Tab-separated table of C-alpha atoms in Angstrom:
chain	number	residue	atom	x	y	z
A	1	UNK	CA	4.030	-7.402	-15.363
A	2	UNK	CA	3.780	-10.817	-13.170
A	3	UNK	CA	6.131	-11.681	-11.187
A	4	UNK	CA	8.107	-15.495	-11.577
A	5	UNK	CA	9.399	-16.986	-8.320
A	6	UNK	CA	11.707	-19.867	-8.182
A	7	UNK	CA	12.907	-21.906	-5.698
A	8	UNK	CA	15.855	-22.965	-4.575
A	9	UNK	CA	18.531	-20.332	-5.771
A	10	UNK	CA	20.984	-22.622	-5.961
A	11	UNK	CA	20.989	-26.540	-6.027
A	12	UNK	CA	24.373	-28.588	-6.131
A	13	UNK	CA	23.311	-32.284	-8.012
A	14	UNK	CA	24.841	-35.305	-7.751
A	15	UNK	CA	25.197	-37.223	-10.599
A	16	UNK	CA	22.390	-39.849	-11.288
A	17	UNK	CA	20.325	-38.431	-8.803
A	18	UNK	CA	17.148	-37.143	-9.348
A	19	UNK	CA	16.834	-32.929	-8.927
A	20	UNK	CA	14.034	-30.616	-9.282
A	21	UNK	CA	13.686	-27.118	-9.664
A	22	UNK	CA	10.005	-25.450	-8.010
A	23	UNK	CA	8.540	-22.239	-10.439
A	24	UNK	CA	5.500	-19.748	-8.239
A	25	UNK	CA	3.464	-16.937	-10.566
A	26	UNK	CA	1.399	-14.173	-9.274
A	27	UNK	CA	-0.501	-15.261	-11.360
A	28	UNK	CA	-2.706	-18.232	-13.429
A	29	UNK	CA	-1.178	-19.095	-16.062
A	30	UNK	CA	-3.798	-20.547	-18.016
A	31	UNK	CA	-5.326	-19.016	-20.487
A	32	UNK	CA	-8.708	-19.952	-21.872
A	33	UNK	CA	-8.101	-21.928	-24.499
A	34	UNK	CA	-7.250	-24.461	-22.616
A	35	UNK	CA	-2.832	-23.834	-22.858
A	36	UNK	CA	-0.978	-22.688	-20.013
A	37	UNK	CA	2.420	-20.506	-21.037
A	38	UNK	CA	5.188	-21.488	-18.756
A	39	UNK	CA	8.367	-22.647	-20.335
A	40	UNK	CA	11.974	-23.582	-19.111
A	41	UNK	CA	15.664	-22.828	-20.262
A	42	UNK	CA	18.399	-23.677	-18.938
A	43	UNK	CA	21.567	-21.569	-19.795
A	44	UNK	CA	24.891	-23.585	-19.943
A	45	UNK	CA	27.997	-21.268	-18.871
A	46	UNK	CA	29.643	-19.452	-21.795
A	47	UNK	CA	26.025	-20.386	-24.258
A	48	UNK	CA	22.627	-18.756	-24.655
A	49	UNK	CA	19.605	-19.809	-23.188
A	50	UNK	CA	18.259	-22.895	-24.594
A	51	UNK	CA	13.801	-23.994	-24.475
A	52	UNK	CA	13.659	-26.858	-22.839
A	53	UNK	CA	10.111	-27.120	-22.136
A	54	UNK	CA	7.096	-24.927	-23.216
A	55	UNK	CA	3.074	-25.049	-22.084
A	56	UNK	CA	4.444	-26.651	-19.180
A	57	UNK	CA	4.940	-30.207	-19.831
A	58	UNK	CA	6.399	-30.119	-23.512
A	59	UNK	CA	10.050	-31.194	-24.078
A	60	UNK	CA	11.435	-29.069	-26.942
A	61	UNK	CA	13.233	-30.717	-29.991
A	62	UNK	CA	16.840	-32.811	-28.913
A	63	UNK	CA	15.220	-32.244	-25.148
A	64	UNK	CA	16.575	-35.945	-23.479
A	65	UNK	CA	13.740	-38.210	-22.195
A	66	UNK	CA	15.299	-37.438	-17.842
A	67	UNK	CA	13.928	-33.525	-18.503
A	68	UNK	CA	10.289	-33.311	-17.424
A	69	UNK	CA	7.857	-29.996	-16.624
A	70	UNK	CA	4.549	-30.232	-14.939
A	71	UNK	CA	2.167	-28.054	-13.297
A	72	UNK	CA	-0.574	-26.032	-13.416
A	73	UNK	CA	-2.056	-22.663	-12.709
A	74	UNK	CA	0.175	-21.051	-10.662
A	75	UNK	CA	2.903	-23.879	-9.264
A	76	UNK	CA	5.328	-25.470	-11.692
A	77	UNK	CA	8.175	-28.364	-11.511
A	78	UNK	CA	11.049	-29.460	-13.560
A	79	UNK	CA	12.639	-32.420	-12.986
A	80	UNK	CA	15.038	-34.371	-14.167
A	81	UNK	CA	15.045	-38.030	-13.692
A	82	UNK	CA	19.034	-38.697	-13.710
A	83	UNK	CA	21.498	-36.118	-13.697
A	84	UNK	CA	23.959	-35.967	-16.114
A	85	UNK	CA	27.654	-33.252	-15.343
A	86	UNK	CA	26.061	-31.475	-18.760
A	87	UNK	CA	23.147	-30.352	-16.727
A	88	UNK	CA	25.170	-27.850	-15.179
A	89	UNK	CA	24.041	-24.334	-15.595
A	90	UNK	CA	21.883	-21.447	-14.637
A	91	UNK	CA	17.669	-22.828	-15.354
A	92	UNK	CA	14.454	-20.705	-15.666
A	93	UNK	CA	10.699	-20.855	-15.906
A	94	UNK	CA	9.517	-17.844	-18.206
A	95	UNK	CA	5.822	-16.903	-18.019
A	96	UNK	CA	4.411	-16.204	-21.722
A	97	UNK	CA	0.487	-15.882	-21.471
A	98	UNK	CA	0.949	-11.960	-20.659
A	99	UNK	CA	3.023	-9.584	-22.455
A	100	UNK	CA	5.741	-8.435	-21.004
A	101	UNK	CA	7.041	-11.793	-21.032
A	102	UNK	CA	9.009	-12.498	-18.209
A	103	UNK	CA	11.699	-14.548	-15.500
A	104	UNK	CA	12.573	-16.237	-12.647
A	105	UNK	CA	15.630	-15.087	-10.975
A	106	UNK	CA	17.272	-18.404	-12.130
A	107	UNK	CA	18.569	-21.334	-9.939
A	108	UNK	CA	22.179	-22.391	-10.262
A	109	UNK	CA	22.522	-25.876	-10.567
A	110	UNK	CA	26.431	-27.150	-10.415
A	111	UNK	CA	27.839	-30.628	-9.283
A	112	UNK	CA	28.435	-31.136	-5.726
B	1	UNK	CA	17.536	-23.724	-39.573
B	2	UNK	CA	17.188	-20.404	-38.311
B	3	UNK	CA	20.533	-18.982	-37.533
B	4	UNK	CA	20.973	-15.049	-35.479
B	5	UNK	CA	23.739	-13.392	-35.901
B	6	UNK	CA	24.545	-10.162	-33.705
B	7	UNK	CA	26.829	-7.154	-34.621
B	8	UNK	CA	26.861	-3.413	-32.214
B	9	UNK	CA	29.469	-2.218	-30.391
B	10	UNK	CA	30.882	-3.449	-27.248
B	11	UNK	CA	31.168	-0.478	-24.717
B	12	UNK	CA	28.808	2.654	-24.846
B	13	UNK	CA	29.398	5.848	-22.613
B	14	UNK	CA	26.987	6.712	-20.489
B	15	UNK	CA	23.745	8.122	-21.570
B	16	UNK	CA	24.201	7.264	-25.203
B	17	UNK	CA	22.590	5.257	-27.617
B	18	UNK	CA	22.898	1.187	-27.236
B	19	UNK	CA	22.450	-0.283	-30.532
B	20	UNK	CA	22.458	-3.478	-31.894
B	21	UNK	CA	21.484	-5.222	-34.919
B	22	UNK	CA	20.718	-8.908	-35.109
B	23	UNK	CA	20.794	-10.665	-38.616
B	24	UNK	CA	18.064	-13.415	-39.740
B	25	UNK	CA	19.285	-16.451	-41.976
B	26	UNK	CA	16.557	-19.510	-42.332
B	27	UNK	CA	13.506	-17.705	-41.282
B	28	UNK	CA	12.027	-14.165	-42.589
B	29	UNK	CA	11.208	-11.518	-39.955
B	30	UNK	CA	7.551	-10.310	-41.289
B	31	UNK	CA	6.745	-14.435	-40.967
B	32	UNK	CA	2.795	-13.909	-40.062
B	33	UNK	CA	3.498	-17.094	-36.986
B	34	UNK	CA	7.109	-15.995	-34.918
B	35	UNK	CA	8.697	-13.038	-33.001
B	36	UNK	CA	11.766	-11.762	-32.944
B	37	UNK	CA	12.216	-10.562	-29.125
B	38	UNK	CA	15.763	-9.040	-27.622
B	39	UNK	CA	16.994	-9.987	-24.285
B	40	UNK	CA	19.696	-9.729	-21.847
B	41	UNK	CA	21.509	-10.591	-18.685
B	42	UNK	CA	23.292	-8.236	-16.485
B	43	UNK	CA	26.426	-9.978	-15.140
B	44	UNK	CA	24.739	-10.154	-11.453
B	45	UNK	CA	21.590	-10.482	-11.838
B	46	UNK	CA	19.285	-13.200	-14.371
B	47	UNK	CA	17.586	-12.930	-17.702
B	48	UNK	CA	15.306	-9.633	-18.746
B	49	UNK	CA	12.842	-9.326	-21.388
B	50	UNK	CA	12.968	-6.115	-23.320
B	51	UNK	CA	10.537	-6.055	-25.735
B	52	UNK	CA	9.646	-7.692	-29.245
B	53	UNK	CA	8.480	-7.047	-32.584
B	54	UNK	CA	5.844	-9.132	-34.246
B	55	UNK	CA	3.995	-9.015	-37.735
B	56	UNK	CA	-0.101	-9.660	-37.937
B	57	UNK	CA	-0.651	-7.815	-40.871
B	58	UNK	CA	0.963	-4.838	-39.528
B	59	UNK	CA	3.628	-4.535	-37.198
B	60	UNK	CA	3.514	-5.032	-33.239
B	61	UNK	CA	5.519	-3.961	-30.306
B	62	UNK	CA	5.150	-5.025	-26.763
B	63	UNK	CA	8.186	-3.567	-24.689
B	64	UNK	CA	8.632	-4.315	-20.061
B	65	UNK	CA	8.084	-1.205	-18.497
B	66	UNK	CA	11.360	-0.738	-17.155
B	67	UNK	CA	12.719	-0.088	-20.266
B	68	UNK	CA	9.644	1.709	-22.220
B	69	UNK	CA	10.263	5.309	-22.308
B	70	UNK	CA	13.583	4.432	-24.020
B	71	UNK	CA	13.417	1.808	-25.886
B	72	UNK	CA	12.741	1.167	-30.098
B	73	UNK	CA	12.688	-2.297	-31.549
B	74	UNK	CA	13.122	-2.239	-35.788
B	75	UNK	CA	12.706	-5.047	-37.947
B	76	UNK	CA	13.538	-4.320	-41.581
B	77	UNK	CA	12.475	-6.624	-43.905
B	78	UNK	CA	14.663	-5.317	-46.591
B	79	UNK	CA	17.292	-6.455	-45.078
B	80	UNK	CA	15.857	-9.044	-43.090
B	81	UNK	CA	17.173	-8.557	-39.613
B	82	UNK	CA	16.199	-6.512	-36.658
B	83	UNK	CA	17.486	-3.848	-34.162
B	84	UNK	CA	17.847	-2.109	-30.655
B	85	UNK	CA	18.317	0.469	-29.672
B	86	UNK	CA	18.773	1.934	-26.347
B	87	UNK	CA	18.483	5.035	-25.127
B	88	UNK	CA	20.300	7.157	-22.668
B	89	UNK	CA	22.362	4.136	-20.877
B	90	UNK	CA	23.702	3.958	-17.646
B	91	UNK	CA	26.096	1.340	-16.004
B	92	UNK	CA	23.142	-0.887	-14.731
B	93	UNK	CA	22.888	-1.773	-18.659
B	94	UNK	CA	26.269	-3.200	-18.778
B	95	UNK	CA	24.256	-6.894	-19.791
B	96	UNK	CA	24.806	-9.707	-22.799
B	97	UNK	CA	22.313	-9.055	-25.036
B	98	UNK	CA	20.868	-11.324	-27.366
B	99	UNK	CA	18.272	-11.408	-29.818
B	100	UNK	CA	15.730	-14.017	-29.839
B	101	UNK	CA	13.075	-16.656	-32.208
B	102	UNK	CA	9.567	-17.147	-30.447
B	103	UNK	CA	6.756	-19.124	-31.638
B	104	UNK	CA	3.421	-17.982	-31.559
B	105	UNK	CA	1.252	-20.672	-29.816
B	106	UNK	CA	3.363	-20.527	-27.501
B	107	UNK	CA	5.560	-22.821	-28.169
B	108	UNK	CA	8.639	-20.688	-27.076
B	109	UNK	CA	12.193	-19.218	-27.458
B	110	UNK	CA	12.932	-21.826	-29.481
B	111	UNK	CA	16.362	-19.770	-31.965
B	112	UNK	CA	18.597	-17.464	-29.955
B	113	UNK	CA	21.734	-15.652	-31.631
B	114	UNK	CA	25.026	-15.492	-29.737
B	115	UNK	CA	24.953	-13.187	-27.285
B	116	UNK	CA	26.667	-9.362	-27.351
B	117	UNK	CA	28.417	-7.935	-24.459
B	118	UNK	CA	27.808	-4.556	-24.214
B	119	UNK	CA	29.395	-2.110	-21.048
B	120	UNK	CA	28.537	0.898	-20.181
B	121	UNK	CA	31.700	2.689	-19.463
B	122	UNK	CA	32.598	6.121	-19.543
């Protein structure tokens, strides 16, 4: 299985400031069709997870444009341009290249 | 708008079978474009992919290695629902279980059920 790692695992943030989370996969997530199969999810407290980013850099429907995804191959980054209080929760990257899909360990984002 | 409504017992005894159901509305379990997955969140760990079923002229299944020997995901086209059966459970299977819709072509997990907390305890 493809192993996913994230850093940091805990990220205290200040509202209005930027924040970023890194994700690394044990093998390249680039498929021969040119797509990179990496998603980002946010699980807010008490809620089901929600899709933020798919195919490494595509924002899902309804996701604010302060969220952006970048990266290629095995190294990826989720950026929040200006953190808002509602952004707290657990952030996960997930590879969707190869079954079974696998998640990173999660990054807990909370307000300083 | 797809809605996934989960149901099932919140308490299961060790060595027994955990069974959950996910009723799908606003979509069809046998559509040729998407897949239907079960994912869980144990109390002190991150999200864990359990497996999925998807229809491409026939049903296909894939399961995570750590549960492959004791899991079954069953689609029911007559009731438009998906079920999860996890056999021989232990306290380590205690988690919030989610059913979810996965889009084809890498477009992500776009819909999630409300989650069901299942505790494995005698």
